[in-house]
Coordinates of N, CA and C in Angstrom, one line a residue:
Chain A
X1 N 4.9 14.1 1.0 CA 6.1 13.3 1.2 C 5.9 12.4 2.5
X2 N 6.6 11.2 2.4 CA 6.6 10.3 3.6 C 7.2 11.0 4.8
X3 N 6.6 10.7 6.0 CA 7.1 11.3 7.2 C 8.0 10.3 7.9
X4 N 8.5 9.3 7.2 CA 9.4 8.4 7.9 C 10.7 8.2 7.1
X5 N 11.7 7.7 7.8 CA 13.0 7.5 7.2 C 13.4 6.0 7.5
X6 N 13.7 5.3 6.5 CA 14.1 3.9 6.7 C 15.4 3.6 5.9
X7 N 16.2 2.7 6.4 CA 17.4 2.3 5.6 C 16.9 1.6 4.3
X8 N 17.6 1.9 3.2 CA 17.1 1.3 1.9 C 17.2 -0.2 1.8
X9 N 18.1 -0.8 2.5 CA 18.2 -2.3 2.4 C 18.8 -2.8 3.7
X10 N 18.5 -4.1 3.9 CA 19.1 -4.9 5.0 C 19.1 -6.3 4.7
X11 N 20.1 -7.0 5.3 CA 20.2 -8.5 5.1 C 20.0 -9.1 6.5
X12 N 19.5 -10.3 6.4 CA 19.2 -11.1 7.6 C 19.4 -12.6 7.3
X13 N 20.0 -13.3 8.3 CA 20.2 -14.7 8.1 C 18.9 -15.4 8.4
X14 N 18.6 -16.5 7.7 CA 17.4 -17.2 7.9 C 17.4 -17.8 9.3
X15 N 16.2 -17.7 10.0 CA 16.1 -18.2 11.3 C 16.5 -17.2 12.4
X16 N 17.1 -16.1 12.0 CA 17.5 -15.1 13.0 C 16.4 -14.0 13.0
X17 N 16.4 -13.2 14.0 CA 15.5 -12.1 14.1 C 15.9 -11.0 13.1
X18 N 14.9 -10.4 12.5 CA 15.1 -9.3 11.6 C 14.6 -8.1 12.3
X19 N 15.4 -7.1 12.5 CA 15.0 -5.8 13.2 C 15.1 -4.7 12.2
X20 N 13.9 -4.2 11.9 CA 13.9 -3.1 10.9 C 13.6 -1.8 11.5
X21 N 14.5 -0.8 11.4 CA 14.3 0.5 12.1 C 13.5 1.5 11.3
X22 N 12.9 2.4 12.0 CA 12.2 3.5 11.3 C 12.2 4.7 12.1
X23 N 12.6 5.8 11.5 CA 12.6 7.1 12.2 C 11.4 7.9 11.8
X24 N 10.7 8.5 12.8 CA 9.5 9.3 12.5 C 9.5 10.5 13.5
X25 N 10.5 11.3 13.4 CA 10.7 12.3 14.5 C 9.7 13.4 14.5
X26 N 8.9 13.5 13.4 CA 7.9 14.6 13.4 C 6.5 14.1 13.7
X27 N 6.4 12.9 14.2 CA 5.1 12.2 14.5 C 4.3 13.0 15.5
X28 N 3.0 13.2 15.3 CA 2.2 13.9 16.2 C 1.4 13.0 17.1
X29 N 0.8 13.5 18.1 CA 0.2 12.7 19.2 C -0.8 11.8 18.8
X30 N -1.6 12.1 17.7 CA -2.7 11.2 17.3 C -2.3 10.3 16.1
X31 N -1.1 10.3 15.8 CA -0.7 9.5 14.6 C -0.1 8.1 15.0
X32 N -0.5 7.1 14.2 CA -0.1 5.8 14.4 C 1.1 5.4 13.6
X33 N 1.8 4.4 14.0 CA 2.8 3.8 13.1 C 2.3 2.5 12.5
X34 N 2.3 2.4 11.2 CA 1.9 1.3 10.5 C 3.1 0.6 9.8
X35 N 3.0 -0.7 9.6 CA 4.0 -1.4 8.8 C 3.2 -2.3 7.8
X36 N 3.7 -2.2 6.6 CA 3.3 -3.0 5.5 C 4.5 -3.6 4.8
X37 N 4.3 -4.7 4.1 CA 5.4 -5.3 3.3 C 4.8 -5.6 1.9
X38 N 5.7 -5.6 1.0 CA 5.4 -5.9 -0.4 C 6.4 -7.0 -0.9
X39 N 5.9 -8.2 -1.1 CA 6.7 -9.2 -1.7 C 6.6 -9.0 -3.2
X40 N 7.7 -9.4 -3.8 CA 7.8 -9.1 -5.2 C 6.6 -9.5 -6.0
X41 N 6.1 -8.6 -6.9 CA 5.0 -8.9 -7.8 C 3.6 -9.1 -7.0
X42 N 3.6 -8.7 -5.8 CA 2.3 -8.8 -5.1 C 1.9 -7.4 -4.5
X43 N 0.6 -7.3 -4.1 CA 0.2 -6.1 -3.5 C 0.7 -6.0 -2.0
X44 N 0.8 -4.8 -1.5 CA 1.2 -4.7 -0.1 C 0.4 -5.5 0.9
X45 N 1.0 -5.9 2.0 CA 0.3 -6.7 3.0 C 0.5 -6.0 4.3
X46 N -0.6 -5.9 5.0 CA -0.6 -5.2 6.4 C 0.2 -6.2 7.3
X47 N 1.0 -5.6 8.2 CA 1.7 -6.4 9.2 C 1.2 -6.0 10.6
X48 N 1.3 -4.8 11.0 CA 1.0 -4.4 12.4 C 0.9 -2.9 12.5
X49 N 0.3 -2.4 13.5 CA 0.3 -1.0 13.8 C 0.2 -0.7 15.3
X50 N 0.7 0.5 15.7 CA 0.6 0.8 17.1 C 0.6 2.3 17.3
X51 N 0.2 2.8 18.5 CA 0.2 4.2 18.8 C 1.4 4.5 19.7
X52 N 1.5 3.9 20.8 CA 2.6 4.2 21.7 C 3.1 3.0 22.5
X53 N 2.2 2.0 22.7 CA 2.6 0.8 23.3 C 3.2 -0.2 22.3
X54 N 4.0 -1.1 22.8 CA 4.5 -2.1 22.0 C 3.4 -3.1 21.6
X55 N 3.5 -3.6 20.4 CA 2.4 -4.5 19.9 C 3.0 -5.8 19.4
X56 N 2.3 -6.8 19.5 CA 2.7 -8.1 18.9 C 1.5 -8.8 18.3
X57 N 1.8 -9.4 17.2 CA 0.8 -10.3 16.6 C 1.5 -11.6 16.0
X58 N 0.8 -12.3 15.3 CA 1.3 -13.6 14.8 C 2.5 -13.4 13.8
X59 N 2.5 -12.2 13.2 CA 3.6 -11.9 12.2 C 4.8 -11.3 12.8
X60 N 4.6 -10.3 13.7 CA 5.7 -9.5 14.1 C 5.5 -8.8 15.4
X61 N 6.5 -8.1 15.9 CA 6.4 -7.3 17.0 C 6.8 -5.8 16.6
X62 N 6.1 -4.9 17.2 CA 6.4 -3.5 17.0 C 6.9 -2.8 18.3
X63 N 8.1 -2.3 18.3 CA 8.6 -1.6 19.5 C 8.7 -0.1 19.1
X64 N 8.0 0.7 19.9 CA 7.9 2.1 19.7 C 8.7 2.8 20.9
X65 N 9.6 3.7 20.6 CA 10.3 4.3 21.7 C 9.4 5.2 22.5
X66 N 9.8 5.5 23.7 CA 9.0 6.3 24.6 C 8.6 7.7 24.1
X67 N 9.6 8.3 23.4 CA 9.3 9.6 22.8 C 8.6 9.5 21.4
X68 N 8.4 8.3 21.0 CA 7.6 7.9 19.7 C 8.3 8.4 18.5
X69 N 9.6 8.8 18.6 CA 10.2 9.3 17.4 C 10.9 8.2 16.5
X70 N 10.9 7.0 17.0 CA 11.3 5.9 16.2 C 10.7 4.6 16.6
X71 N 10.8 3.6 15.8 CA 10.2 2.3 16.1 C 11.0 1.3 15.4
X72 N 10.8 0.0 15.8 CA 11.5 -1.1 15.2 C 10.5 -2.2 15.0
X73 N 10.5 -2.7 13.8 CA 9.7 -3.9 13.5 C 10.5 -5.1 13.6
X74 N 10.1 -6.1 14.4 CA 10.9 -7.3 14.6 C 10.1 -8.5 14.0
X75 N 10.8 -9.2 13.1 CA 10.4 -10.5 12.7 C 11.2 -11.5 13.5
X76 N 10.6 -12.3 14.4 CA 11.4 -13.0 15.3 C 12.2 -14.1 14.7
X77 N 11.7 -14.8 13.7 CA 12.5 -15.9 13.1 C 12.3 -15.8 11.6
X78 N 13.1 -15.0 11.0 CA 13.0 -14.7 9.6 C 13.1 -15.9 8.7
X79 N 12.3 -16.0 7.7 CA 12.4 -17.1 6.7 C 12.6 -16.5 5.3
X80 N 13.0 -17.3 4.4 CA 13.2 -16.8 3.0 C 12.0 -16.1 2.4
X81 N 10.8 -16.5 2.9 CA 9.6 -15.9 2.4 C 9.3 -14.5 3.0
X82 N 10.1 -14.1 3.9 CA 10.0 -12.8 4.5 C 10.8 -11.8 3.6
X83 N 11.5 -12.2 2.6 CA 12.2 -11.3 1.7 C 11.2 -10.4 1.0
X84 N 11.3 -9.1 1.2 CA 10.3 -8.2 0.7 C 10.7 -6.7 1.0
X85 N 10.0 -5.8 0.5 CA 10.2 -4.4 0.8 C 9.2 -4.1 2.0
X86 N 9.7 -3.5 3.1 CA 9.0 -3.2 4.3 C 8.8 -1.7 4.4
X87 N 7.5 -1.3 4.5 CA 7.2 0.1 4.6 C 6.7 0.5 6.0
X88 N 7.3 1.5 6.5 CA 6.9 2.1 7.8 C 6.1 3.4 7.4
X89 N 4.9 3.5 7.9 CA 4.0 4.6 7.5 C 3.4 5.2 8.8
X90 N 3.5 6.6 8.8 CA 2.8 7.3 9.9 C 1.5 7.9 9.4
X91 N 0.4 7.6 10.1 CA -0.9 8.1 9.6 C -1.8 8.4 10.8
X92 N -2.6 9.3 10.6 CA -3.6 9.6 11.7 C -4.8 8.7 11.5
X93 N -5.7 8.7 12.5 CA -6.9 7.9 12.4 C -8.0 8.8 11.9
X94 N -8.6 8.5 10.8 CA -9.6 9.3 10.2 C -11.0 8.6 10.4
X95 N -11.8 9.2 11.2 CA -13.1 8.6 11.4 C -14.0 8.6 10.2
X96 N -13.6 9.4 9.2 CA -14.3 9.4 8.0 C -14.0 8.3 7.1
X97 N -13.0 7.5 7.5 CA -12.6 6.3 6.7 C -11.6 6.6 5.6
X98 N -11.0 7.7 5.6 CA -10.1 8.0 4.5 C -8.8 7.3 4.6
X99 N -8.3 6.8 3.5 CA -7.0 6.2 3.4 C -6.0 7.2 2.8
X100 N -6.5 8.5 2.7 CA -5.7 9.5 2.0 C -4.4 9.8 2.5
X101 N -4.1 9.5 3.7 CA -2.8 9.8 4.2 C -2.0 8.6 4.4
X102 N -2.3 7.5 3.7 CA -1.5 6.3 3.7 C -0.4 6.5 2.7
X103 N 0.7 7.2 3.1 CA 1.7 7.7 2.2 C 2.9 6.7 2.3
X104 N 3.2 6.0 1.2 CA 4.3 5.1 1.2 C 5.6 5.8 0.8
X105 N 6.6 5.5 1.6 CA 7.9 6.0 1.3 C 8.6 4.9 0.5
X106 N 9.9 4.9 0.5 CA 10.7 4.0 -0.3 C 10.9 2.6 0.4
X107 N 10.7 2.6 1.7 CA 10.8 1.3 2.4 C 12.2 0.8 2.5
X108 N 12.3 -0.4 3.2 CA 13.5 -1.1 3.4 C 13.4 -2.4 2.6
X109 N 14.3 -2.7 1.8 CA 14.3 -4.0 1.1 C 15.1 -5.0 2.0
X110 N 14.3 -5.9 2.6 CA 14.9 -6.9 3.4 C 15.2 -8.2 2.6
X111 N 16.4 -8.6 2.7 CA 16.8 -9.9 2.0 C 17.2 -10.9 3.1
X112 N 16.4 -12.0 3.1 CA 16.7 -13.0 4.1 C 17.5 -14.1 3.3
X113 N 18.7 -14.4 3.9 CA 19.6 -15.3 3.2 C 19.8 -16.6 3.9
X114 N 19.9 -17.7 3.2 CA 20.0 -19.0 3.8 C 21.3 -19.1 4.6
Chain B
X1 N -10.8 -9.4 7.3 CA -10.0 -9.3 6.1 C -10.9 -9.2 4.9
X2 N -10.3 -9.0 3.8 CA -11.0 -8.8 2.5 C -10.2 -9.5 1.4
X3 N -10.9 -10.1 0.5 CA -10.2 -10.7 -0.7 C -10.6 -9.8 -1.9
X4 N -9.5 -9.4 -2.5 CA -9.7 -8.5 -3.7 C -9.2 -9.1 -4.9
X5 N -10.0 -9.1 -6.0 CA -9.6 -9.6 -7.3 C -9.5 -8.5 -8.3
X6 N -8.4 -8.5 -9.0 CA -8.2 -7.5 -10.0 C -8.1 -8.2 -11.4
X7 N -8.7 -7.5 -12.4 CA -8.5 -8.0 -13.7 C -8.3 -6.8 -14.7
X8 N -7.4 -7.0 -15.7 CA -6.6 -8.1 -15.9 C -5.4 -8.0 -14.9
X9 N -4.6 -9.1 -14.8 CA -3.4 -9.1 -14.0 C -2.3 -8.4 -14.7
X10 N -2.3 -8.4 -16.0 CA -1.3 -7.7 -16.8 C -1.8 -7.5 -18.2
X11 N -1.3 -6.5 -18.8 CA -1.7 -6.2 -20.2 C -0.6 -5.4 -20.9
X12 N -0.5 -5.5 -22.2 CA 0.4 -4.7 -23.0 C -0.5 -4.0 -24.0
X13 N -0.4 -2.6 -24.0 CA -1.3 -1.8 -24.7 C -0.6 -0.9 -25.6
X14 N -1.3 -0.5 -26.7 CA -0.7 0.5 -27.6 C -0.9 1.9 -27.1
X15 N 0.0 2.8 -27.4 CA -0.2 4.2 -26.9 C -1.4 4.7 -27.6
X16 N -2.1 5.6 -26.9 CA -3.3 6.3 -27.4 C -4.6 5.5 -27.1
X17 N -4.5 4.3 -26.7 CA -5.7 3.5 -26.4 C -6.0 3.6 -24.9
X18 N -7.0 3.0 -24.4 CA -7.5 3.0 -23.0 C -7.6 1.6 -22.5
X19 N -7.4 1.5 -21.2 CA -7.6 0.2 -20.6 C -8.4 0.4 -19.3
X20 N -9.4 -0.5 -19.1 CA -10.2 -0.5 -17.9 C -9.8 -1.6 -17.0
X21 N -9.5 -1.3 -15.8 CA -9.1 -2.3 -14.8 C -10.3 -2.5 -13.8
X22 N -10.6 -3.7 -13.5 CA -11.7 -4.1 -12.7 C -11.2 -4.5 -11.3
X23 N -11.9 -4.2 -10.3 CA -11.6 -4.5 -8.9 C -12.9 -5.1 -8.2
X24 N -12.8 -6.3 -7.8 CA -13.9 -7.0 -7.1 C -13.6 -7.3 -5.7
X25 N -14.4 -7.0 -4.8 CA -14.2 -7.3 -3.4 C -15.2 -8.3 -2.9
X26 N -14.8 -9.2 -2.0 CA -15.7 -10.2 -1.5 C -16.6 -9.8 -0.4
X27 N -16.6 -8.5 -0.1 CA -17.6 -8.0 0.9 C -17.9 -6.6 0.6
X28 N -19.0 -6.1 1.1 CA -19.4 -4.7 0.8 C -18.5 -3.7 1.6
X29 N -18.0 -2.7 0.9 CA -17.1 -1.7 1.5 C -17.6 -0.4 1.0
X30 N -17.5 0.6 1.9 CA -17.9 2.0 1.5 C -16.9 2.6 0.6
X31 N -15.6 2.5 0.9 CA -14.6 3.2 0.1 C -13.6 2.2 -0.5
X32 N -13.3 2.5 -1.7 CA -12.2 1.8 -2.4 C -11.2 2.8 -2.9
X33 N -10.0 2.3 -3.0 CA -8.8 3.2 -3.3 C -8.0 2.6 -4.5
X34 N -7.6 3.5 -5.3 CA -6.7 3.2 -6.4 C -5.3 3.8 -6.3
X35 N -4.3 2.9 -6.5 CA -2.9 3.3 -6.4 C -2.2 3.0 -7.7
X36 N -1.1 3.8 -7.9 CA -0.2 3.5 -9.0 C 1.2 3.3 -8.4
X37 N 1.9 2.3 -8.9 CA 3.3 2.0 -8.6 C 4.1 2.0 -9.8
X38 N 4.8 3.0 -10.0 CA 5.7 3.1 -11.2 C 6.9 2.2 -11.0
X39 N 7.6 1.8 -12.1 CA 8.7 0.9 -12.0 C 9.7 1.4 -11.0
X40 N 10.0 0.5 -10.0 CA 11.1 0.8 -9.0 C 10.7 1.8 -8.0
X41 N 9.4 2.2 -8.0 CA 9.0 3.2 -7.1 C 8.0 2.7 -6.0
X42 N 7.6 3.6 -5.1 CA 6.6 3.2 -4.1 C 5.2 3.5 -4.6
X43 N 4.2 3.2 -3.8 CA 2.9 3.4 -4.2 C 2.4 4.9 -4.0
X44 N 1.6 5.3 -5.0 CA 1.0 6.6 -4.9 C -0.5 6.5 -5.1
X45 N -1.2 7.2 -4.2 CA -2.7 7.1 -4.2 C -3.2 8.0 -5.4
X46 N -4.0 7.4 -6.2 CA -4.6 8.1 -7.4 C -5.9 8.8 -6.9
X47 N -6.8 8.0 -6.4 CA -8.1 8.5 -6.0 C -8.8 7.6 -5.1
X48 N -9.8 8.1 -4.4 CA -10.7 7.4 -3.5 C -12.1 7.3 -4.2
X49 N -12.6 6.1 -4.2 CA -13.9 5.9 -4.8 C -15.0 5.5 -3.8
X50 N -15.9 6.4 -3.6 CA -17.0 6.2 -2.6 C -18.3 5.9 -3.4
X51 N -18.9 4.8 -3.0 CA -20.1 4.4 -3.8 C -21.2 5.5 -3.7
X52 N -21.7 5.9 -4.9 CA -22.8 6.8 -5.0 C -22.3 8.3 -5.1
X53 N -21.1 8.5 -5.2 CA -20.6 9.9 -5.4 C -19.4 9.9 -6.3
X54 N -19.0 11.0 -6.7 CA -17.8 11.2 -7.6 C -16.5 10.8 -6.8
X55 N -15.6 10.2 -7.6 CA -14.3 9.9 -6.9 C -13.6 11.2 -6.6
X56 N -12.7 11.1 -5.6 CA -11.9 12.2 -5.1 C -10.5 11.9 -5.5
X57 N -9.9 12.8 -6.3 CA -8.6 12.6 -6.9 C -7.5 13.3 -6.1
X58 N -6.3 12.7 -6.0 CA -5.2 13.3 -5.4 C -4.5 14.3 -6.4
X59 N -3.7 15.1 -5.8 CA -3.0 16.1 -6.6 C -2.2 15.4 -7.7
X60 N -2.3 15.9 -8.9 CA -1.5 15.3 -10.0 C -2.3 14.3 -10.8
X61 N -3.5 13.9 -10.4 CA -4.3 13.0 -11.1 C -5.7 13.6 -11.4
X62 N -6.2 13.4 -12.6 CA -7.4 14.0 -13.0 C -8.4 13.0 -13.6
X63 N -9.6 13.4 -13.5 CA -10.7 12.4 -13.9 C -10.7 12.1 -15.4
X64 N -10.3 13.1 -16.2 CA -10.2 12.8 -17.7 C -9.2 11.7 -18.0
X65 N -8.2 11.6 -17.3 CA -7.1 10.7 -17.5 C -7.4 9.3 -16.8
X66 N -8.0 9.4 -15.6 CA -8.2 8.2 -14.8 C -9.7 8.2 -14.4
X67 N -10.6 8.0 -15.3 CA -12.0 8.0 -14.8 C -12.3 6.7 -14.0
X68 N -13.1 6.8 -13.0 CA -13.4 5.7 -12.1 C -14.9 5.5 -12.0
X69 N -15.3 4.3 -11.9 CA -16.7 4.0 -11.7 C -16.8 3.2 -10.4
X70 N -17.9 3.4 -9.7 CA -18.2 2.7 -8.5 C -19.7 2.3 -8.4
X71 N -20.1 1.4 -9.2 CA -21.5 1.1 -9.3 C -22.2 0.5 -8.1
X72 N -21.4 -0.2 -7.3 CA -22.0 -0.8 -6.1 C -20.9 -1.0 -5.1
X73 N -21.3 -1.6 -4.0 CA -20.4 -1.7 -2.8 C -19.3 -2.7 -2.9
X74 N -19.3 -3.5 -4.0 CA -18.2 -4.5 -4.1 C -17.4 -4.4 -5.3
X75 N -17.6 -3.4 -6.1 CA -16.9 -3.3 -7.4 C -16.6 -1.9 -7.8
X76 N -15.4 -1.8 -8.5 CA -15.0 -0.5 -9.0 C -14.1 -0.8 -10.2
X77 N -14.1 0.2 -11.1 CA -13.2 0.2 -12.3 C -12.4 1.5 -12.3
X78 N -11.2 1.3 -12.8 CA -10.3 2.4 -13.1 C -9.9 2.3 -14.6
X79 N -10.1 3.4 -15.3 CA -9.7 3.4 -16.7 C -8.5 4.3 -16.9
X80 N -7.5 3.8 -17.6 CA -6.3 4.6 -17.9 C -6.5 5.0 -19.4
X81 N -6.7 6.3 -19.6 CA -7.1 6.8 -20.9 C -6.0 7.4 -21.7
X82 N -6.1 7.3 -23.0 CA -5.1 7.9 -23.9 C -3.7 7.6 -23.4
X83 N -3.4 6.3 -23.3 CA -2.2 5.9 -22.7 C -0.9 6.3 -23.4
X84 N 0.1 6.6 -22.7 CA 1.5 6.8 -23.2 C 2.4 5.9 -22.4
X85 N 3.6 5.7 -22.9 CA 4.6 4.8 -22.2 C 4.8 5.2 -20.7
X86 N 4.6 6.5 -20.4 CA 4.8 7.0 -19.0 C 3.7 6.4 -18.1
X87 N 2.6 5.8 -18.6 CA 1.6 5.2 -17.8 C 1.9 3.8 -17.5
X88 N 3.0 3.3 -18.0 CA 3.4 1.9 -17.6 C 3.7 1.8 -16.2
X89 N 2.9 1.0 -15.5 CA 3.0 1.0 -14.0 C 2.2 -0.3 -13.6
X90 N 2.2 -0.5 -12.3 CA 1.3 -1.4 -11.6 C 0.2 -0.6 -11.0
X91 N -1.0 -1.0 -11.3 CA -2.2 -0.3 -10.7 C -2.8 -1.2 -9.7
X92 N -3.1 -0.7 -8.5 CA -3.6 -1.5 -7.4 C -4.9 -0.9 -6.8
X93 N -5.8 -1.8 -6.5 CA -7.0 -1.3 -5.8 C -6.8 -1.8 -4.3
X94 N -7.5 -1.1 -3.4 CA -7.3 -1.3 -2.0 C -8.7 -1.0 -1.3
X95 N -8.9 -1.7 -0.2 CA -10.0 -1.4 0.6 C -9.6 -1.4 2.1
X96 N -10.4 -0.9 2.9 CA -10.1 -0.9 4.3 C -9.4 0.4 4.7
X97 N -9.6 0.8 5.9 CA -9.0 2.0 6.4 C -8.0 1.8 7.5
X98 N -8.4 1.1 8.6 CA -7.5 0.8 9.6 C -6.4 -0.2 9.2
X99 N -6.8 -1.3 8.6 CA -5.9 -2.3 8.0 C -6.3 -2.3 6.5
X100 N -5.4 -1.8 5.7 CA -5.7 -1.7 4.3 C -5.4 -3.1 3.7
X101 N -6.2 -3.5 2.7 CA -6.0 -4.7 2.0 C -5.9 -4.4 0.5
X102 N -4.9 -5.0 -0.1 CA -4.6 -4.7 -1.5 C -4.9 -5.8 -2.4
X103 N -5.3 -5.5 -3.7 CA -5.3 -6.5 -4.7 C -3.9 -6.8 -5.2
X104 N -3.8 -7.8 -6.1 CA -2.5 -8.2 -6.6 C -1.9 -7.3 -7.6
X105 N -2.8 -6.4 -8.1 CA -2.3 -5.4 -9.0 C -2.5 -5.8 -10.5
X106 N -2.5 -4.8 -11.3 CA -2.5 -4.9 -12.8 C -1.2 -4.3 -13.3
X107 N -0.4 -5.1 -13.9 CA 0.8 -4.7 -14.5 C 0.6 -4.2 -15.9
X108 N 0.7 -2.9 -16.2 CA 0.4 -2.3 -17.5 C 1.7 -1.9 -18.1
X109 N 1.8 -2.3 -19.4 CA 3.0 -1.9 -20.2 C 2.4 -1.2 -21.4
X110 N 2.8 0.0 -21.7 CA 2.3 0.8 -22.8 C 3.5 0.9 -23.8
X111 N 3.2 0.4 -25.1 CA 4.2 0.4 -26.1 C 3.9 1.4 -27.3

């Protein structure tokens, strides 16, 4: 089972920031928080990941609380093309290269509206 | 990054038949992964395919139903055998461990 809890759906106005929350209260010390999104009829797309520090890249920012029990993905200026299902995933780092614990939950369906 | 091509992109098949899905990567990778996404559901890992060894299947998936080949470091196939309507899903291959990259998927409908 997925180790994260996300709201099933959210709306966001185009041009505004989209803040997607994720609860992961049972996260362990060596587990990372990953975010992927899946635009309709496409394969999932990697967005960002982090361990405990906040992270930012060209797509989004990831804010992780100090106790690491929750996080927020921020899309700073949402566009219509950001409409997708967003998955928050907790996984450990396997030096053996396994993707076996990349467990997808139901995610949050983000709808960006004009 | 990695570019992944899957074939076919979609197919409609008769029950009882088999379909082989191909996955081609533009770079050499040690491990390739196959997922299933049932209608309206999230992704579920089927198996991990390591070049030169037998695939490792997740709970609920067996080799007789989903045989996998991994002949080289850039290619893999997944066969869905003896199909039934319950096998109607999107099948996706993936590479990468830290940042996973996914193909566009194969949309399979079994009638």
